[in-house]
PDB file of C-alpha atoms and ligand atoms in Angstrom:
ATOM      1  CA  MET Z 322     -61.149  -6.797 -93.595  1.00 44.00           C
ATOM      2  CA  LEU Z 323     -59.556  -3.398 -93.571  1.00 54.00           C
ATOM      3  CA  ASN Z 324     -57.415  -3.693 -90.510  1.00 54.00           C
ATOM      4  CA  GLU Z 325     -54.136  -3.374 -92.357  1.00 83.00           C
ATOM      5  CA  ARG Z 326     -52.504  -0.017 -92.783  1.00 89.00           C
ATOM      6  CA  ASP Z 327     -51.886  -0.479 -96.514  1.00 89.00           C
ATOM      7  CA  ASP Z 328     -55.511  -1.430 -97.118  1.00 87.00           C
ATOM      8  CA  LEU Z 329     -56.680   1.662 -95.293  1.00 91.00           C
ATOM      9  CA  TYR Z 330     -54.291   3.860 -97.283  1.00 92.00           C
ATOM     10  CA  LEU Z 331     -55.460   2.378-100.572  1.00 88.00           C
ATOM     11  CA  ALA Z 332     -59.145   2.576 -99.711  1.00 88.00           C
ATOM     12  CA  TYR Z 333     -58.626   6.178 -98.600  1.00 92.00           C
ATOM     13  CA  ALA Z 334     -56.728   7.003-101.804  1.00 91.00           C
ATOM     14  CA  ALA Z 335     -59.619   5.619-103.845  1.00 86.00           C
ATOM     15  CA  GLY Z 336     -62.156   7.636-101.875  1.00 86.00           C
ATOM     16  CA  LEU Z 337     -63.908   4.551-100.510  1.00 85.00           C
ATOM     17  CA  LEU Z 338     -63.431   4.935 -96.762  1.00 88.00           C
ATOM     18  CA  PRO Z 339     -66.368   5.968 -94.588  1.00 89.00           C
ATOM     19  CA  PRO Z 340     -66.108   9.462 -93.026  1.00 92.00           C
ATOM     20  CA  ALA Z 341     -64.696   8.499 -89.596  1.00 93.00           C
ATOM     21  CA  PRO Z 342     -61.628   6.493 -90.680  1.00 93.00           C
ATOM     22  CA  SER Z 343     -61.200   8.818 -93.641  1.00 94.00           C
ATOM     23  CA  LEU Z 344     -60.773  11.778 -91.286  1.00 95.00           C
ATOM     24  CA  VAL Z 345     -58.099   9.906 -89.325  1.00 96.00           C
ATOM     25  CA  ILE Z 346     -56.135   9.002 -92.453  1.00 96.00           C
ATOM     26  CA  ALA Z 347     -56.408  12.555 -93.834  1.00 96.00           C
ATOM     27  CA  SER Z 348     -55.126  13.978 -90.523  1.00 97.00           C
ATOM     28  CA  HIS Z 349     -52.383  11.351 -90.370  1.00 98.00           C
ATOM     29  CA  ALA Z 350     -51.258  12.345 -93.883  1.00 97.00           C
ATOM     30  CA  ALA Z 351     -51.285  16.019 -92.936  1.00 97.00           C
ATOM     31  CA  LEU Z 352     -48.953  15.397 -89.982  1.00 97.00           C
ATOM     32  CA  ASN Z 353     -46.710  12.635 -91.293  1.00 97.00           C
ATOM     33  CA  GLY Z 354     -44.615  13.048 -94.453  1.00 97.00           C
ATOM     34  CA  GLU Z 355     -43.924   9.350 -94.849  1.00 96.00           C
ATOM     35  CA  ALA Z 356     -47.610   8.464 -94.720  1.00 96.00           C
ATOM     36  CA  ARG Z 357     -48.376  11.347 -97.103  1.00 96.00           C
ATOM     37  CA  LYS Z 358     -45.924   9.902 -99.615  1.00 96.00           C
ATOM     38  CA  GLU Z 359     -47.288   6.360 -99.315  1.00 95.00           C
ATOM     39  CA  ILE Z 360     -50.862   7.557 -99.710  1.00 95.00           C
ATOM     40  CA  GLY Z 361     -49.755   9.619-102.718  1.00 94.00           C
ATOM     41  CA  ASP Z 362     -48.381   6.440-104.283  1.00 93.00           C
ATOM     42  CA  TYR Z 363     -51.693   4.684-103.686  1.00 90.00           C
ATOM     43  CA  GLU Z 364     -53.547   7.594-105.251  1.00 90.00           C
ATOM     44  CA  ALA Z 365     -51.393   7.124-108.340  1.00 90.00           C
ATOM     45  CA  ILE Z 366     -52.196   3.381-108.327  1.00 84.00           C
ATOM     46  CA  ALA Z 367     -55.917   4.025-107.966  1.00 81.00           C
ATOM     47  CA  GLY Z 368     -55.758   6.592-110.762  1.00 82.00           C
ATOM     48  CA  ALA Z 369     -53.759   4.302-113.072  1.00 81.00           C
ATOM     49  CA  LEU Z 370     -56.080   1.389-112.352  1.00 76.00           C
ATOM     50  CA  LEU Z 371     -59.047   3.406-113.499  1.00 72.00           C
ATOM     51  CA  GLU Z 372     -57.204   4.584-116.608  1.00 74.00           C
ATOM     52  CA  GLU Z 373     -56.531   0.986-117.649  1.00 72.00           C
ATOM     53  CA  MET Z 374     -60.065  -0.205-117.268  1.00 67.00           C
ATOM     54  CA  ALA Z 375     -62.565  -0.018-120.087  1.00 55.00           C
ATOM     55  CA  PRO Z 376     -64.851   2.960-119.540  1.00 61.00           C
ATOM     56  CA  SER Z 377     -67.893   0.729-119.124  1.00 57.00           C
ATOM     57  CA  GLU Z 378     -66.239  -1.029-116.222  1.00 56.00           C
ATOM     58  CA  VAL Z 379     -65.604   2.122-114.323  1.00 57.00           C
ATOM     59  CA  ALA Z 380     -68.595   3.640-112.734  1.00 60.00           C
ATOM     60  CA  GLU Z 381     -68.636   7.373-113.073  1.00 60.00           C
ATOM     61  CA  ASP Z 382     -69.069   7.931-109.380  1.00 58.00           C
ATOM     62  CA  LEU Z 383     -65.957   5.908-108.543  1.00 63.00           C
ATOM     63  CA  ARG Z 384     -63.948   7.750-111.156  1.00 60.00           C
ATOM     64  CA  GLY Z 385     -65.353  10.969-109.796  1.00 62.00           C
ATOM     65  CA  SER Z 386     -64.434  10.150-106.231  1.00 61.00           C
ATOM     66  CA  VAL Z 387     -60.847   9.278-107.139  1.00 61.00           C
ATOM     67  CA  MET Z 388     -60.396  12.323-109.322  1.00 59.00           C
ATOM     68  CA  GLN Z 389     -61.871  14.509-106.638  1.00 59.00           C
ATOM     69  CA  LYS Z 390     -59.407  13.048-104.144  1.00 58.00           C
ATOM     70  CA  LEU Z 391     -56.512  13.708-106.485  1.00 55.00           C
ATOM     71  CA  ASP Z 392     -57.633  17.279-106.922  1.00 53.00           C
ATOM     72  CA  LEU Z 393     -58.698  18.243-103.480  1.00 48.00           C
ATOM     73  CA  ASP Z 394     -57.020  16.040-101.023  1.00 47.00           C
ATOM     74  CA  THR Z 395     -53.565  17.496-100.753  1.00 46.00           C
ATOM     75  CA  PRO Z 396     -53.436  18.112 -97.019  1.00 46.00           C
ATOM     76  CA  GLU Z 397     -50.928  20.962 -97.230  1.00 45.00           C
ATOM     77  CA  THR Z 398     -53.311  23.024 -99.278  1.00 44.00           C
ATOM     78  CA  VAL Z 399     -56.199  22.697 -96.854  1.00 45.00           C
ATOM     79  CA  THR Z 400     -56.864  26.062 -95.311  1.00 49.00           C
ATOM     80  CA  VAL Z 401     -59.514  26.296 -92.660  1.00 47.00           C
ATOM     81  CA  SER Z 402     -59.769  29.524 -90.763  1.00 54.00           C
ATOM     82  CA  GLU Z 403     -62.075  28.286 -88.004  1.00 75.00           C
ATOM     83  CA  GLY Z 404     -61.039  26.046 -85.184  1.00 84.00           C
ATOM     84  CA  ASP Z 405     -57.852  25.375 -83.337  1.00 92.00           C
ATOM     85  CA  PRO Z 406     -54.650  26.096 -85.282  1.00 92.00           C
ATOM     86  CA  ARG Z 407     -52.869  23.393 -83.292  1.00 92.00           C
ATOM     87  CA  LEU Z 408     -54.972  20.744 -85.013  1.00 95.00           C
ATOM     88  CA  PRO Z 409     -54.160  19.383 -88.488  1.00 95.00           C
ATOM     89  CA  GLY Z 410     -56.183  21.031 -91.282  1.00 93.00           C
ATOM     90  CA  PRO Z 411     -58.501  18.125 -92.110  1.00 93.00           C
ATOM     91  CA  LEU Z 412     -59.554  17.860 -88.463  1.00 94.00           C
ATOM     92  CA  ARG Z 413     -59.758  21.571 -87.642  1.00 93.00           C
ATOM     93  CA  GLY Z 414     -63.039  22.215 -89.382  1.00 87.00           C
ATOM     94  CA  TYR Z 415     -64.743  19.225 -87.738  1.00 88.00           C
ATOM     95  CA  VAL Z 416     -63.705  20.327 -84.280  1.00 91.00           C
ATOM     96  CA  GLY Z 417     -64.635  23.932 -85.043  1.00 88.00           C
ATOM     97  CA  ALA Z 418     -63.448  25.400 -81.734  1.00 91.00           C
ATOM     98  CA  ARG Z 419     -60.357  25.736 -79.631  1.00 93.00           C
ATOM     99  CA  LEU Z 420     -59.485  22.620 -77.694  1.00 94.00           C
ATOM    100  CA  GLU Z 421     -60.083  24.232 -74.318  1.00 92.00           C
ATOM    101  CA  ASP Z 422     -63.583  25.310 -75.342  1.00 93.00           C
ATOM    102  CA  LEU Z 423     -64.783  21.806 -76.161  1.00 94.00           C
ATOM    103  CA  ARG Z 424     -67.136  19.865 -73.927  1.00 93.00           C
ATOM    104  CA  TRP Z 425     -64.765  17.380 -72.387  1.00 96.00           C
ATOM    105  CA  ARG Z 426     -66.069  14.409 -70.468  1.00 96.00           C
ATOM    106  CA  ARG Z 427     -64.012  13.232 -67.535  1.00 95.00           C
ATOM    107  CA  LEU Z 428     -63.450   9.479 -67.766  1.00 93.00           C
ATOM    108  CA  LEU Z 429     -60.833   8.790 -65.111  1.00 92.00           C
ATOM    109  CA  PRO Z 430     -58.334  10.956 -63.239  1.00 94.00           C
ATOM    110  CA  GLY Z 431     -56.226  12.663 -65.932  1.00 95.00           C
ATOM    111  CA  LEU Z 432     -58.277  11.163 -68.767  1.00 95.00           C
ATOM    112  CA  ARG Z 433     -60.867  13.159 -70.736  1.00 97.00           C
ATOM    113  CA  ASP Z 434     -62.595  12.666 -74.034  1.00 96.00           C
ATOM    114  CA  CYS Z 435     -64.828  14.565 -76.406  1.00 96.00           C
ATOM    115  CA  VAL Z 436     -66.939  12.802 -79.023  1.00 94.00           C
ATOM    116  CA  LEU Z 437     -66.961  14.448 -82.450  1.00 93.00           C
ATOM    117  CA  PRO Z 438     -70.220  14.149 -84.420  1.00 90.00           C
ATOM    118  CA  ILE Z 439     -68.892  12.462 -87.535  1.00 88.00           C
ATOM    119  CA  GLY Z 440     -71.252   9.818 -88.828  1.00 80.00           C
ATOM    120  CA  GLY Z 441     -70.153   6.674 -90.610  1.00 84.00           C
ATOM    121  CA  GLY Z 442     -67.495   4.084 -89.970  1.00 84.00           C
ATOM    122  CA  GLY Z 443     -67.049   4.356 -86.236  1.00 89.00           C
ATOM    123  CA  ILE Z 444     -67.099   6.648 -83.226  1.00 92.00           C
ATOM    124  CA  VAL Z 445     -64.642   9.546 -83.408  1.00 95.00           C
ATOM    125  CA  ARG Z 446     -63.222  10.997 -80.217  1.00 95.00           C
ATOM    126  CA  LEU Z 447     -60.480  13.264 -79.037  1.00 97.00           C
ATOM    127  CA  LEU Z 448     -58.783  11.675 -76.057  1.00 96.00           C
ATOM    128  CA  SER Z 449     -56.641  13.783 -73.766  1.00 97.00           C
ATOM    129  CA  VAL Z 450     -54.352  12.061 -71.273  1.00 97.00           C
ATOM    130  CA  ARG Z 451     -52.383  14.008 -68.695  1.00 97.00           C
ATOM    131  CA  GLY Z 452     -48.734  13.101 -68.108  1.00 96.00           C
ATOM    132  CA  GLY Z 453     -48.528  10.457 -65.398  1.00 92.00           C
ATOM    133  CA  ALA Z 454     -52.169   9.389 -65.730  1.00 94.00           C
ATOM    134  CA  LYS Z 455     -52.939   5.692 -65.850  1.00 89.00           C
ATOM    135  CA  VAL Z 456     -54.731   4.308 -68.893  1.00 91.00           C
ATOM    136  CA  PRO Z 457     -56.446   1.020 -68.065  1.00 89.00           C
ATOM    137  CA  ALA Z 458     -55.274  -2.101 -69.911  1.00 91.00           C
ATOM    138  CA  HIS Z 459     -57.791  -2.959 -72.595  1.00 89.00           C
ATOM    139  CA  THR Z 460     -58.461  -4.977 -75.693  1.00 88.00           C
ATOM    140  CA  HIS Z 461     -60.621  -3.939 -78.654  1.00 86.00           C
ATOM    141  CA  PRO Z 462     -63.921  -5.327 -79.930  1.00 83.00           C
ATOM    142  CA  GLY Z 463     -63.059  -4.190 -83.447  1.00 86.00           C
ATOM    143  CA  LEU Z 464     -60.648  -1.820 -85.097  1.00 87.00           C
ATOM    144  CA  GLU Z 465     -59.201   1.063 -83.071  1.00 91.00           C
ATOM    145  CA  MET Z 466     -57.263   3.767 -84.896  1.00 94.00           C
ATOM    146  CA  THR Z 467     -55.222   6.116 -82.716  1.00 96.00           C
ATOM    147  CA  LEU Z 468     -53.508   9.176 -84.184  1.00 98.00           C
ATOM    148  CA  VAL Z 469     -51.216  11.222 -81.931  1.00 98.00           C
ATOM    149  CA  LEU Z 470     -51.911  14.970 -82.175  1.00 98.00           C
ATOM    150  CA  ARG Z 471     -49.727  16.129 -79.280  1.00 97.00           C
ATOM    151  CA  GLY Z 472     -47.282  14.515 -76.853  1.00 97.00           C
ATOM    152  CA  SER Z 473     -46.694  10.776 -77.087  1.00 98.00           C
ATOM    153  CA  TYR Z 474     -47.457   7.396 -75.537  1.00 97.00           C
ATOM    154  CA  SER Z 475     -45.926   3.966 -75.578  1.00 97.00           C
ATOM    155  CA  ASP Z 476     -47.045   0.376 -75.149  1.00 95.00           C
ATOM    156  CA  ASP Z 477     -45.526  -3.066 -75.760  1.00 93.00           C
ATOM    157  CA  THR Z 478     -45.558  -2.465 -79.516  1.00 94.00           C
ATOM    158  CA  GLY Z 479     -43.545   0.779 -79.479  1.00 95.00           C
ATOM    159  CA  CYS Z 480     -43.633   4.520 -78.899  1.00 97.00           C
ATOM    160  CA  TYR Z 481     -46.066   6.757 -80.775  1.00 98.00           C
ATOM    161  CA  GLY Z 482     -45.382  10.469 -81.268  1.00 98.00           C
ATOM    162  CA  LEU Z 483     -46.846  13.355 -83.251  1.00 97.00           C
ATOM    163  CA  GLY Z 484     -48.480  12.127 -86.461  1.00 98.00           C
ATOM    164  CA  ASP Z 485     -48.025   8.422 -85.696  1.00 98.00           C
ATOM    165  CA  LEU Z 486     -50.994   6.129 -86.254  1.00 97.00           C
ATOM    166  CA  GLN Z 487     -51.517   2.950 -84.280  1.00 96.00           C
ATOM    167  CA  LEU Z 488     -53.963   0.318 -85.471  1.00 93.00           C
ATOM    168  CA  ALA Z 489     -55.224  -2.107 -82.858  1.00 91.00           C
ATOM    169  CA  ASP Z 490     -57.752  -4.911 -82.963  1.00 86.00           C
ATOM    170  CA  ASP Z 491     -58.963  -7.743 -80.751  1.00 84.00           C
ATOM    171  CA  GLU Z 492     -55.543  -9.380 -80.904  1.00 87.00           C
ATOM    172  CA  LEU Z 493     -53.885  -6.513 -79.060  1.00 88.00           C
ATOM    173  CA  ASP Z 494     -54.237  -6.245 -75.303  1.00 90.00           C
ATOM    174  CA  HIS Z 495     -52.328  -3.139 -74.278  1.00 90.00           C
ATOM    175  CA  SER Z 496     -51.714  -0.620 -71.509  1.00 90.00           C
ATOM    176  CA  PRO Z 497     -50.657   2.637 -73.176  1.00 94.00           C
ATOM    177  CA  VAL Z 498     -48.409   4.811 -70.999  1.00 96.00           C
ATOM    178  CA  PRO Z 499     -48.537   8.551 -71.789  1.00 97.00           C
ATOM    179  CA  ASP Z 500     -45.402  10.683 -71.852  1.00 97.00           C
ATOM    180  CA  PRO Z 501     -44.797  11.459 -68.152  1.00 96.00           C
ATOM    181  CA  GLU Z 502     -44.502  15.215 -68.783  1.00 96.00           C
ATOM    182  CA  ALA Z 503     -46.502  16.095 -71.887  1.00 96.00           C
ATOM    183  CA  GLY Z 504     -49.139  13.353 -71.740  1.00 97.00           C
ATOM    184  CA  CYS Z 505     -50.871  12.997 -75.084  1.00 97.00           C
ATOM    185  CA  LEU Z 506     -53.765  14.174 -77.168  1.00 98.00           C
ATOM    186  CA  CYS Z 507     -55.063  11.614 -79.645  1.00 97.00           C
ATOM    187  CA  LEU Z 508     -57.713  11.329 -82.306  1.00 97.00           C
ATOM    188  CA  LEU Z 509     -59.400   7.993 -81.850  1.00 95.00           C
ATOM    189  CA  VAL Z 510     -61.790   6.021 -84.023  1.00 94.00           C
ATOM    190  CA  THR Z 511     -63.307   2.872 -82.673  1.00 91.00           C
ATOM    191  CA  HIS Z 512     -65.325   0.579 -84.839  1.00 84.00           C
ATOM    192  CA  ARG Z 513     -66.970  -2.717 -84.010  1.00 79.00           C
ATOM    193  CA  GLY Z 514     -65.744  -5.305 -86.471  1.00 69.00           C
ATOM    194  CA  PRO Z 515     -63.923  -4.564 -89.705  1.00 65.00           C
ATOM    195  CA  ILE Z 516     -64.522  -1.308 -91.532  1.00 64.00           C
ATOM    196  CA  ARG Z 517     -66.481  -1.825 -94.705  1.00 64.00           C
ATOM    197  CA  LEU Z 518     -65.971   0.206 -97.815  1.00 64.00           C
ATOM    198  CA  THR Z 519     -68.722   2.594 -98.735  1.00 61.00           C
ATOM    199  CA  GLY Z 520     -68.599   2.267-102.507  1.00 55.00           C
ATOM    200  CA  ARG Z 521     -70.368  -0.369-104.531  1.00 47.00           C
ATOM    201  CA  TYR Z 522     -67.161  -0.947-106.440  1.00 47.00           C
ATOM    202  CA  MET Z 523     -65.035  -2.552-103.811  1.00 55.00           C
ATOM    203  CA  ARG Z 524     -64.305  -5.410-106.235  1.00 54.00           C
ATOM    204  CA  VAL Z 525     -62.267  -2.982-108.306  1.00 54.00           C
ATOM    205  CA  LEU Z 526     -59.779  -2.836-105.497  1.00 59.00           C
ATOM    206  CA  ASN Z 527     -59.896  -6.476-104.477  1.00 55.00           C
ATOM    207  CA  ALA Z 528     -56.921  -7.388-106.642  1.00 49.00           C
ATOM    208  CA  PHE Z 529     -54.832  -5.039-104.562  1.00 52.00           C
ATOM    209  CA  MET Z 530     -56.044  -6.096-101.162  1.00 54.00           C
ATOM    210  CA  ARG Z 531     -53.855  -8.582 -99.361  1.00 47.00           C
ATOM    211  CA  HIS Z 532     -56.541 -10.866 -97.997  1.00 43.00           C
TER     212      HIS Z 532
HETATM  213 ZN1  LIG H1190     -56.264   0.590 -77.375  1.00 56.81          ZN
END
């Protein structure tokens, strides 16, 4: 199970998350200094873990993926010229256009979404909620990751603002209320069941997983 924040951070740091949740964590890190620091610590752990292991135990592709992460995945250095400058760097290239030029689908009054074609590990959507709009109460068939890109919302568990990430699963039944003035724009990944790691070397990380 990868429904815990720390597990997601560690799996991301090791380069083992599928593309959809990986994009959410990368965007979260770009917007949120605290998360960036925690993920940085996990990258150091993943790196040190590989250093300690005998070379034969460490598959080259896993080592490669971690090293690549360490080299390339510093969100501040991501520069993407295309897309909407209001979006965090890791997300900008995937969206590729200004927010108002996207094909939004109207779901309910004040609620629109736009599915982003990112394969692997769940369905990725931008969800825009106008201030004062009602979001229906819902539960979740699997993991739902919600990253706030603009505005804020709150539910029984707290208030979520710019760069905050909420993880929800089938145990949470909630009715998010958007900021009455600003509403909110969120990046959402929904996945049926737990997210599974993509690498063949998940066992390497098992010692660090809290399950
Ligand atoms: Zn939800």
